[in-house]
Amino acid sequence: MPFTHHALRAKITALRATPDFWLLGTAESVKLLGVLQGATITAETRFSQVLMKLRARLAILRSILLPLLWYTASVTCITAAMLREVDVIIWNFVNAKDTDSATAAPGKFDKAWINTSVSQGGLGLTSPKQFIQATHLKSLKDAIAATCTRSAPPRWFGPALALFTEGLGPNGHGQAGTDPRLLARHASPLERTTSGLRANGLETTSSRNAFLK
């Protein structure tokens, strides 16, 4: 337990007497998820040695970096170009190369090895494309179940609902298929013009024929 200088001495003494609890002093350190932790550990000290080891870089990806991506991507429309950028960043990070580079640097192993399961000799990292698609499907499944139970979409599904509405546009039925803003976005030029004339009370047979000409 770092930062013990902020705790009361009586509590520290009681914790030290607990057999299943390891209490660290201010100058002591411990590794958590492969990363050095402690009250006096600087950021440079914490990560300088970790980033040199492949196993440590994988631990950072699995426990810190990729979960942040999963959380954001679950309610975000991720394009193929974005996925390619993510794959390049992951590849360069695993191989200790420049993560700001737009291209994948030469590595020590085949790219497929990153997503190959550990049981088959790979690193076992989840494919971003597969995981993001799975989170989208899981969000939709849970929302449908909750909506059927409560007769209204849950509040937590709001961001994902906007994502699916954007993706589906006028297809299907219900609110996602009848949102006027989305219908206008996918309408033809004739439909958009006619809609605008109708809204202003200006639609006539002559105006429609003039547009067609």
PDB file of C-alpha atoms in Angstrom:
ATOM      1  CA  MET A   1       0.000   0.000   0.000  1.00  0.00           C
ATOM      2  CA  PRO A   2       1.810   3.146  -1.154  1.00  0.00           C
ATOM      3  CA  PHE A   3       1.324   6.674   0.194  1.00  0.00           C
ATOM      4  CA  THR A   4       1.342   5.483   3.797  1.00  0.00           C
ATOM      5  CA  HIS A   5       2.494   8.906   4.992  1.00  0.00           C
ATOM      6  CA  HIS A   6      -1.118  10.085   4.499  1.00  0.00           C
ATOM      7  CA  ALA A   7      -2.553   7.415   6.825  1.00  0.00           C
ATOM      8  CA  LEU A   8      -2.941   7.521  10.596  1.00  0.00           C
ATOM      9  CA  ARG A   9      -0.208   5.700  12.508  1.00  0.00           C
ATOM     10  CA  ALA A  10      -2.755   3.597  14.420  1.00  0.00           C
ATOM     11  CA  LYS A  11      -4.310   2.393  11.164  1.00  0.00           C
ATOM     12  CA  ILE A  12      -0.892   1.576   9.744  1.00  0.00           C
ATOM     13  CA  THR A  13      -0.033  -0.485  12.820  1.00  0.00           C
ATOM     14  CA  ALA A  14      -3.324  -2.381  12.575  1.00  0.00           C
ATOM     15  CA  LEU A  15      -2.802  -3.083   8.887  1.00  0.00           C
ATOM     16  CA  ARG A  16       0.728  -4.356   9.464  1.00  0.00           C
ATOM     17  CA  ALA A  17      -0.699  -6.892  11.896  1.00  0.00           C
ATOM     18  CA  THR A  18      -3.068  -8.250   9.249  1.00  0.00           C
ATOM     19  CA  PRO A  19      -1.542 -11.453   7.782  1.00  0.00           C
ATOM     20  CA  ASP A  20      -3.210 -11.148   4.366  1.00  0.00           C
ATOM     21  CA  PHE A  21      -2.331  -7.488   3.817  1.00  0.00           C
ATOM     22  CA  TRP A  22       1.058  -6.254   2.654  1.00  0.00           C
ATOM     23  CA  LEU A  23       1.682  -2.691   3.768  1.00  0.00           C
ATOM     24  CA  LEU A  24       4.486  -0.771   2.047  1.00  0.00           C
ATOM     25  CA  GLY A  25       6.536   1.996   3.535  1.00  0.00           C
ATOM     26  CA  THR A  26       6.963   5.344   1.844  1.00  0.00           C
ATOM     27  CA  ALA A  27      10.297   4.360   0.298  1.00  0.00           C
ATOM     28  CA  GLU A  28       9.165   0.850  -0.693  1.00  0.00           C
ATOM     29  CA  SER A  29       7.683  -0.265  -4.003  1.00  0.00           C
ATOM     30  CA  VAL A  30       5.769  -3.144  -5.533  1.00  0.00           C
ATOM     31  CA  LYS A  31       4.782  -4.285  -9.027  1.00  0.00           C
ATOM     32  CA  LEU A  32       1.124  -4.115  -9.980  1.00  0.00           C
ATOM     33  CA  LEU A  33       0.158  -5.562 -13.378  1.00  0.00           C
ATOM     34  CA  GLY A  34       3.836  -5.555 -14.233  1.00  0.00           C
ATOM     35  CA  VAL A  35       4.257  -1.838 -13.471  1.00  0.00           C
ATOM     36  CA  LEU A  36       6.328  -0.548 -10.540  1.00  0.00           C
ATOM     37  CA  GLN A  37       4.207   1.291  -7.949  1.00  0.00           C
ATOM     38  CA  GLY A  38       5.225   3.304  -4.914  1.00  0.00           C
ATOM     39  CA  ALA A  39       4.923   6.647  -3.143  1.00  0.00           C
ATOM     40  CA  THR A  40       8.303   7.882  -4.370  1.00  0.00           C
ATOM     41  CA  ILE A  41       8.335   6.256  -7.827  1.00  0.00           C
ATOM     42  CA  THR A  42       8.529   8.772 -10.668  1.00  0.00           C
ATOM     43  CA  ALA A  43       6.838   8.266 -14.034  1.00  0.00           C
ATOM     44  CA  GLU A  44      10.218   7.794 -15.710  1.00  0.00           C
ATOM     45  CA  THR A  45      11.234   5.131 -13.206  1.00  0.00           C
ATOM     46  CA  ARG A  46       7.834   3.455 -13.380  1.00  0.00           C
ATOM     47  CA  PHE A  47       7.802   2.901 -17.129  1.00  0.00           C
ATOM     48  CA  SER A  48      11.419   3.011 -18.311  1.00  0.00           C
ATOM     49  CA  GLN A  49      12.128  -0.632 -17.491  1.00  0.00           C
ATOM     50  CA  VAL A  50       8.624  -1.837 -18.249  1.00  0.00           C
ATOM     51  CA  LEU A  51       8.577  -0.649 -21.849  1.00  0.00           C
ATOM     52  CA  MET A  52      11.771  -2.580 -22.565  1.00  0.00           C
ATOM     53  CA  LYS A  53      10.057  -5.932 -21.964  1.00  0.00           C
ATOM     54  CA  LEU A  54       7.546  -7.501 -24.329  1.00  0.00           C
ATOM     55  CA  ARG A  55       5.515  -9.079 -21.532  1.00  0.00           C
ATOM     56  CA  ALA A  56       5.245  -5.738 -19.735  1.00  0.00           C
ATOM     57  CA  ARG A  57       4.113  -3.935 -22.877  1.00  0.00           C
ATOM     58  CA  LEU A  58       1.429  -6.582 -23.343  1.00  0.00           C
ATOM     59  CA  ALA A  59       0.302  -6.071 -19.747  1.00  0.00           C
ATOM     60  CA  ILE A  60      -0.047  -2.336 -20.355  1.00  0.00           C
ATOM     61  CA  LEU A  61      -2.041  -2.967 -23.526  1.00  0.00           C
ATOM     62  CA  ARG A  62      -4.388  -5.484 -21.895  1.00  0.00           C
ATOM     63  CA  SER A  63      -4.986  -3.688 -18.593  1.00  0.00           C
ATOM     64  CA  ILE A  64      -4.728   0.029 -19.454  1.00  0.00           C
ATOM     65  CA  LEU A  65      -4.711   1.045 -23.119  1.00  0.00           C
ATOM     66  CA  LEU A  66      -7.105  -1.359 -24.836  1.00  0.00           C
ATOM     67  CA  PRO A  67      -9.848  -1.131 -22.141  1.00  0.00           C
ATOM     68  CA  LEU A  68      -9.953   2.633 -22.746  1.00  0.00           C
ATOM     69  CA  LEU A  69     -10.383   1.947 -26.450  1.00  0.00           C
ATOM     70  CA  TRP A  70     -13.134  -0.624 -25.840  1.00  0.00           C
ATOM     71  CA  TYR A  71     -15.077   1.772 -23.603  1.00  0.00           C
ATOM     72  CA  THR A  72     -14.990   4.574 -26.175  1.00  0.00           C
ATOM     73  CA  ALA A  73     -15.479   2.427 -29.260  1.00  0.00           C
ATOM     74  CA  SER A  74     -18.575   0.723 -27.857  1.00  0.00           C
ATOM     75  CA  VAL A  75     -20.607   3.863 -28.675  1.00  0.00           C
ATOM     76  CA  THR A  76     -18.520   5.196 -31.565  1.00  0.00           C
ATOM     77  CA  CYS A  77     -18.671   4.543 -35.280  1.00  0.00           C
ATOM     78  CA  ILE A  78     -15.195   3.177 -36.019  1.00  0.00           C
ATOM     79  CA  THR A  79     -14.248   3.282 -39.692  1.00  0.00           C
ATOM     80  CA  ALA A  80     -11.939   0.885 -41.507  1.00  0.00           C
ATOM     81  CA  ALA A  81      -9.300   3.622 -41.682  1.00  0.00           C
ATOM     82  CA  MET A  82      -9.422   4.055 -37.899  1.00  0.00           C
ATOM     83  CA  LEU A  83      -9.045   0.323 -37.375  1.00  0.00           C
ATOM     84  CA  ARG A  84      -5.970   0.280 -39.612  1.00  0.00           C
ATOM     85  CA  GLU A  85      -4.450   3.110 -37.575  1.00  0.00           C
ATOM     86  CA  VAL A  86      -5.141   1.252 -34.324  1.00  0.00           C
ATOM     87  CA  ASP A  87      -3.574  -1.931 -35.699  1.00  0.00           C
ATOM     88  CA  VAL A  88      -0.434   0.007 -36.693  1.00  0.00           C
ATOM     89  CA  ILE A  89      -0.182   1.645 -33.262  1.00  0.00           C
ATOM     90  CA  ILE A  90      -0.576  -1.697 -31.471  1.00  0.00           C
ATOM     91  CA  TRP A  91       1.983  -3.361 -33.733  1.00  0.00           C
ATOM     92  CA  ASN A  92       4.551  -0.595 -33.232  1.00  0.00           C
ATOM     93  CA  PHE A  93       3.940  -0.493 -29.474  1.00  0.00           C
ATOM     94  CA  VAL A  94       4.396  -4.250 -29.105  1.00  0.00           C
ATOM     95  CA  ASN A  95       7.638  -4.054 -31.090  1.00  0.00           C
ATOM     96  CA  ALA A  96       8.864  -0.979 -29.156  1.00  0.00           C
ATOM     97  CA  LYS A  97       8.744   1.191 -32.276  1.00  0.00           C
ATOM     98  CA  ASP A  98       7.479   4.727 -32.899  1.00  0.00           C
ATOM     99  CA  THR A  99       3.736   4.715 -32.182  1.00  0.00           C
ATOM    100  CA  ASP A 100       3.305   8.055 -33.976  1.00  0.00           C
ATOM    101  CA  SER A 101       4.328   6.473 -37.263  1.00  0.00           C
ATOM    102  CA  ALA A 102       1.604   6.033 -39.879  1.00  0.00           C
ATOM    103  CA  THR A 103       3.129   2.761 -41.082  1.00  0.00           C
ATOM    104  CA  ALA A 104       3.924  -0.489 -39.322  1.00  0.00           C
ATOM    105  CA  ALA A 105       7.622  -0.876 -38.600  1.00  0.00           C
ATOM    106  CA  PRO A 106       9.443  -4.164 -39.240  1.00  0.00           C
ATOM    107  CA  GLY A 107       8.945  -6.556 -36.340  1.00  0.00           C
ATOM    108  CA  LYS A 108      10.428  -9.734 -34.949  1.00  0.00           C
ATOM    109  CA  PHE A 109       7.398 -11.879 -35.788  1.00  0.00           C
ATOM    110  CA  ASP A 110       4.409 -12.109 -38.120  1.00  0.00           C
ATOM    111  CA  LYS A 111       1.544  -9.684 -37.491  1.00  0.00           C
ATOM    112  CA  ALA A 112      -0.952 -12.521 -37.144  1.00  0.00           C
ATOM    113  CA  TRP A 113       0.938 -13.670 -34.052  1.00  0.00           C
ATOM    114  CA  ILE A 114      -0.381 -10.700 -32.057  1.00  0.00           C
ATOM    115  CA  ASN A 115      -3.991 -11.915 -32.168  1.00  0.00           C
ATOM    116  CA  THR A 116      -3.196 -15.633 -32.134  1.00  0.00           C
ATOM    117  CA  SER A 117      -4.235 -17.312 -28.881  1.00  0.00           C
ATOM    118  CA  VAL A 118      -1.632 -18.059 -26.235  1.00  0.00           C
ATOM    119  CA  SER A 119      -2.448 -21.772 -26.458  1.00  0.00           C
ATOM    120  CA  GLN A 120      -1.329 -21.675 -30.092  1.00  0.00           C
ATOM    121  CA  GLY A 121       1.876 -19.804 -29.330  1.00  0.00           C
ATOM    122  CA  GLY A 122       0.655 -16.247 -29.938  1.00  0.00           C
ATOM    123  CA  LEU A 123       0.386 -13.159 -27.753  1.00  0.00           C
ATOM    124  CA  GLY A 124      -3.364 -13.516 -27.327  1.00  0.00           C
ATOM    125  CA  LEU A 125      -4.355  -9.865 -27.847  1.00  0.00           C
ATOM    126  CA  THR A 126      -7.971  -9.357 -28.873  1.00  0.00           C
ATOM    127  CA  SER A 127      -8.497  -8.077 -32.405  1.00  0.00           C
ATOM    128  CA  PRO A 128      -9.833  -4.485 -32.186  1.00  0.00           C
ATOM    129  CA  LYS A 129     -12.234  -5.056 -35.087  1.00  0.00           C
ATOM    130  CA  GLN A 130     -13.750  -8.206 -33.583  1.00  0.00           C
ATOM    131  CA  PHE A 131     -14.002  -6.770 -30.078  1.00  0.00           C
ATOM    132  CA  ILE A 132     -15.592  -3.496 -31.213  1.00  0.00           C
ATOM    133  CA  GLN A 133     -18.156  -5.379 -33.294  1.00  0.00           C
ATOM    134  CA  ALA A 134     -18.869  -7.578 -30.277  1.00  0.00           C
ATOM    135  CA  THR A 135     -19.409  -4.562 -27.984  1.00  0.00           C
ATOM    136  CA  HIS A 136     -21.809  -3.025 -30.501  1.00  0.00           C
ATOM    137  CA  LEU A 137     -23.794  -6.263 -30.680  1.00  0.00           C
ATOM    138  CA  LYS A 138     -23.781  -6.705 -26.890  1.00  0.00           C
ATOM    139  CA  SER A 139     -24.999  -3.128 -26.338  1.00  0.00           C
ATOM    140  CA  LEU A 140     -27.812  -3.634 -28.836  1.00  0.00           C
ATOM    141  CA  LYS A 141     -28.801  -6.976 -27.289  1.00  0.00           C
ATOM    142  CA  ASP A 142     -28.900  -5.593 -23.727  1.00  0.00           C
ATOM    143  CA  ALA A 143     -30.813  -2.507 -24.834  1.00  0.00           C
ATOM    144  CA  ILE A 144     -33.455  -4.555 -26.649  1.00  0.00           C
ATOM    145  CA  ALA A 145     -33.898  -6.746 -23.572  1.00  0.00           C
ATOM    146  CA  ALA A 146     -34.199  -3.704 -21.286  1.00  0.00           C
ATOM    147  CA  THR A 147     -36.619  -1.946 -23.657  1.00  0.00           C
ATOM    148  CA  CYS A 148     -38.869  -5.013 -23.847  1.00  0.00           C
ATOM    149  CA  THR A 149     -38.996  -5.095 -20.045  1.00  0.00           C
ATOM    150  CA  ARG A 150     -39.474  -1.368 -19.360  1.00  0.00           C
ATOM    151  CA  SER A 151     -41.218  -0.318 -22.616  1.00  0.00           C
ATOM    152  CA  ALA A 152     -38.608   2.428 -23.039  1.00  0.00           C
ATOM    153  CA  PRO A 153     -34.927   2.458 -24.001  1.00  0.00           C
ATOM    154  CA  PRO A 154     -32.601   2.748 -20.977  1.00  0.00           C
ATOM    155  CA  ARG A 155     -30.711   6.013 -20.465  1.00  0.00           C
ATOM    156  CA  TRP A 156     -27.316   4.325 -20.687  1.00  0.00           C
ATOM    157  CA  PHE A 157     -28.172   3.288 -24.229  1.00  0.00           C
ATOM    158  CA  GLY A 158     -28.509   6.894 -25.414  1.00  0.00           C
ATOM    159  CA  PRO A 159     -25.032   7.235 -27.019  1.00  0.00           C
ATOM    160  CA  ALA A 160     -25.269   3.810 -28.650  1.00  0.00           C
ATOM    161  CA  LEU A 161     -28.795   4.560 -29.903  1.00  0.00           C
ATOM    162  CA  ALA A 162     -27.463   7.657 -31.642  1.00  0.00           C
ATOM    163  CA  LEU A 163     -24.750   5.510 -33.214  1.00  0.00           C
ATOM    164  CA  PHE A 164     -27.172   2.883 -34.513  1.00  0.00           C
ATOM    165  CA  THR A 165     -29.613   5.549 -35.724  1.00  0.00           C
ATOM    166  CA  GLU A 166     -26.826   7.201 -37.677  1.00  0.00           C
ATOM    167  CA  GLY A 167     -25.795   3.887 -39.190  1.00  0.00           C
ATOM    168  CA  LEU A 168     -29.255   2.603 -40.088  1.00  0.00           C
ATOM    169  CA  GLY A 169     -30.666   5.858 -41.413  1.00  0.00           C
ATOM    170  CA  PRO A 170     -34.096   5.407 -43.012  1.00  0.00           C
ATOM    171  CA  ASN A 171     -33.852   1.607 -43.110  1.00  0.00           C
ATOM    172  CA  GLY A 172     -36.044  -0.560 -40.925  1.00  0.00           C
ATOM    173  CA  HIS A 173     -38.971   0.665 -38.832  1.00  0.00           C
ATOM    174  CA  GLY A 174     -39.658   2.730 -35.758  1.00  0.00           C
ATOM    175  CA  GLN A 175     -37.945   5.912 -34.633  1.00  0.00           C
ATOM    176  CA  ALA A 176     -34.634   5.021 -36.260  1.00  0.00           C
ATOM    177  CA  GLY A 177     -36.379   4.770 -39.610  1.00  0.00           C
ATOM    178  CA  THR A 178     -38.588   7.870 -39.360  1.00  0.00           C
ATOM    179  CA  ASP A 179     -36.332  10.536 -37.849  1.00  0.00           C
ATOM    180  CA  PRO A 180     -36.908  13.569 -40.153  1.00  0.00           C
ATOM    181  CA  ARG A 181     -33.293  14.675 -39.822  1.00  0.00           C
ATOM    182  CA  LEU A 182     -32.043  11.325 -41.038  1.00  0.00           C
ATOM    183  CA  LEU A 183     -34.646  11.103 -43.778  1.00  0.00           C
ATOM    184  CA  ALA A 184     -33.598  14.525 -45.037  1.00  0.00           C
ATOM    185  CA  ARG A 185     -29.957  13.486 -45.014  1.00  0.00           C
ATOM    186  CA  HIS A 186     -30.634  10.417 -47.170  1.00  0.00           C
ATOM    187  CA  ALA A 187     -33.278  12.003 -49.409  1.00  0.00           C
ATOM    188  CA  SER A 188     -32.730  12.731 -53.066  1.00  0.00           C
ATOM    189  CA  PRO A 189     -32.296  16.351 -54.258  1.00  0.00           C
ATOM    190  CA  LEU A 190     -35.873  16.337 -55.557  1.00  0.00           C
ATOM    191  CA  GLU A 191     -37.230  15.084 -52.240  1.00  0.00           C
ATOM    192  CA  ARG A 192     -35.252  17.667 -50.256  1.00  0.00           C
ATOM    193  CA  THR A 193     -36.398  20.522 -52.508  1.00  0.00           C
ATOM    194  CA  THR A 194     -40.036  19.424 -52.476  1.00  0.00           C
ATOM    195  CA  SER A 195     -39.917  19.073 -48.702  1.00  0.00           C
ATOM    196  CA  GLY A 196     -38.555  22.588 -48.370  1.00  0.00           C
ATOM    197  CA  LEU A 197     -41.245  24.043 -50.648  1.00  0.00           C
ATOM    198  CA  ARG A 198     -43.956  22.210 -48.732  1.00  0.00           C
ATOM    199  CA  ALA A 199     -42.647  23.493 -45.407  1.00  0.00           C
ATOM    200  CA  ASN A 200     -42.913  27.066 -46.695  1.00  0.00           C
ATOM    201  CA  GLY A 201     -46.250  26.596 -48.450  1.00  0.00           C
ATOM    202  CA  LEU A 202     -44.704  27.082 -51.879  1.00  0.00           C
ATOM    203  CA  GLU A 203     -45.114  23.663 -53.433  1.00  0.00           C
ATOM    204  CA  THR A 204     -47.031  23.766 -56.690  1.00  0.00           C
ATOM    205  CA  THR A 205     -47.298  21.607 -59.760  1.00  0.00           C
ATOM    206  CA  SER A 206     -45.341  24.167 -61.749  1.00  0.00           C
ATOM    207  CA  SER A 207     -42.512  24.263 -59.211  1.00  0.00           C
ATOM    208  CA  ARG A 208     -42.217  20.479 -59.268  1.00  0.00           C
ATOM    209  CA  ASN A 209     -42.195  20.403 -63.075  1.00  0.00           C
ATOM    210  CA  ALA A 210     -39.636  23.214 -63.216  1.00  0.00           C
ATOM    211  CA  PHE A 211     -37.316  21.288 -60.941  1.00  0.00           C
ATOM    212  CA  LEU A 212     -37.680  18.144 -63.006  1.00  0.00           C
ATOM    213  CA  LYS A 213     -36.720  20.044 -66.147  1.00  0.00           C
TER     214      LYS A 213
END
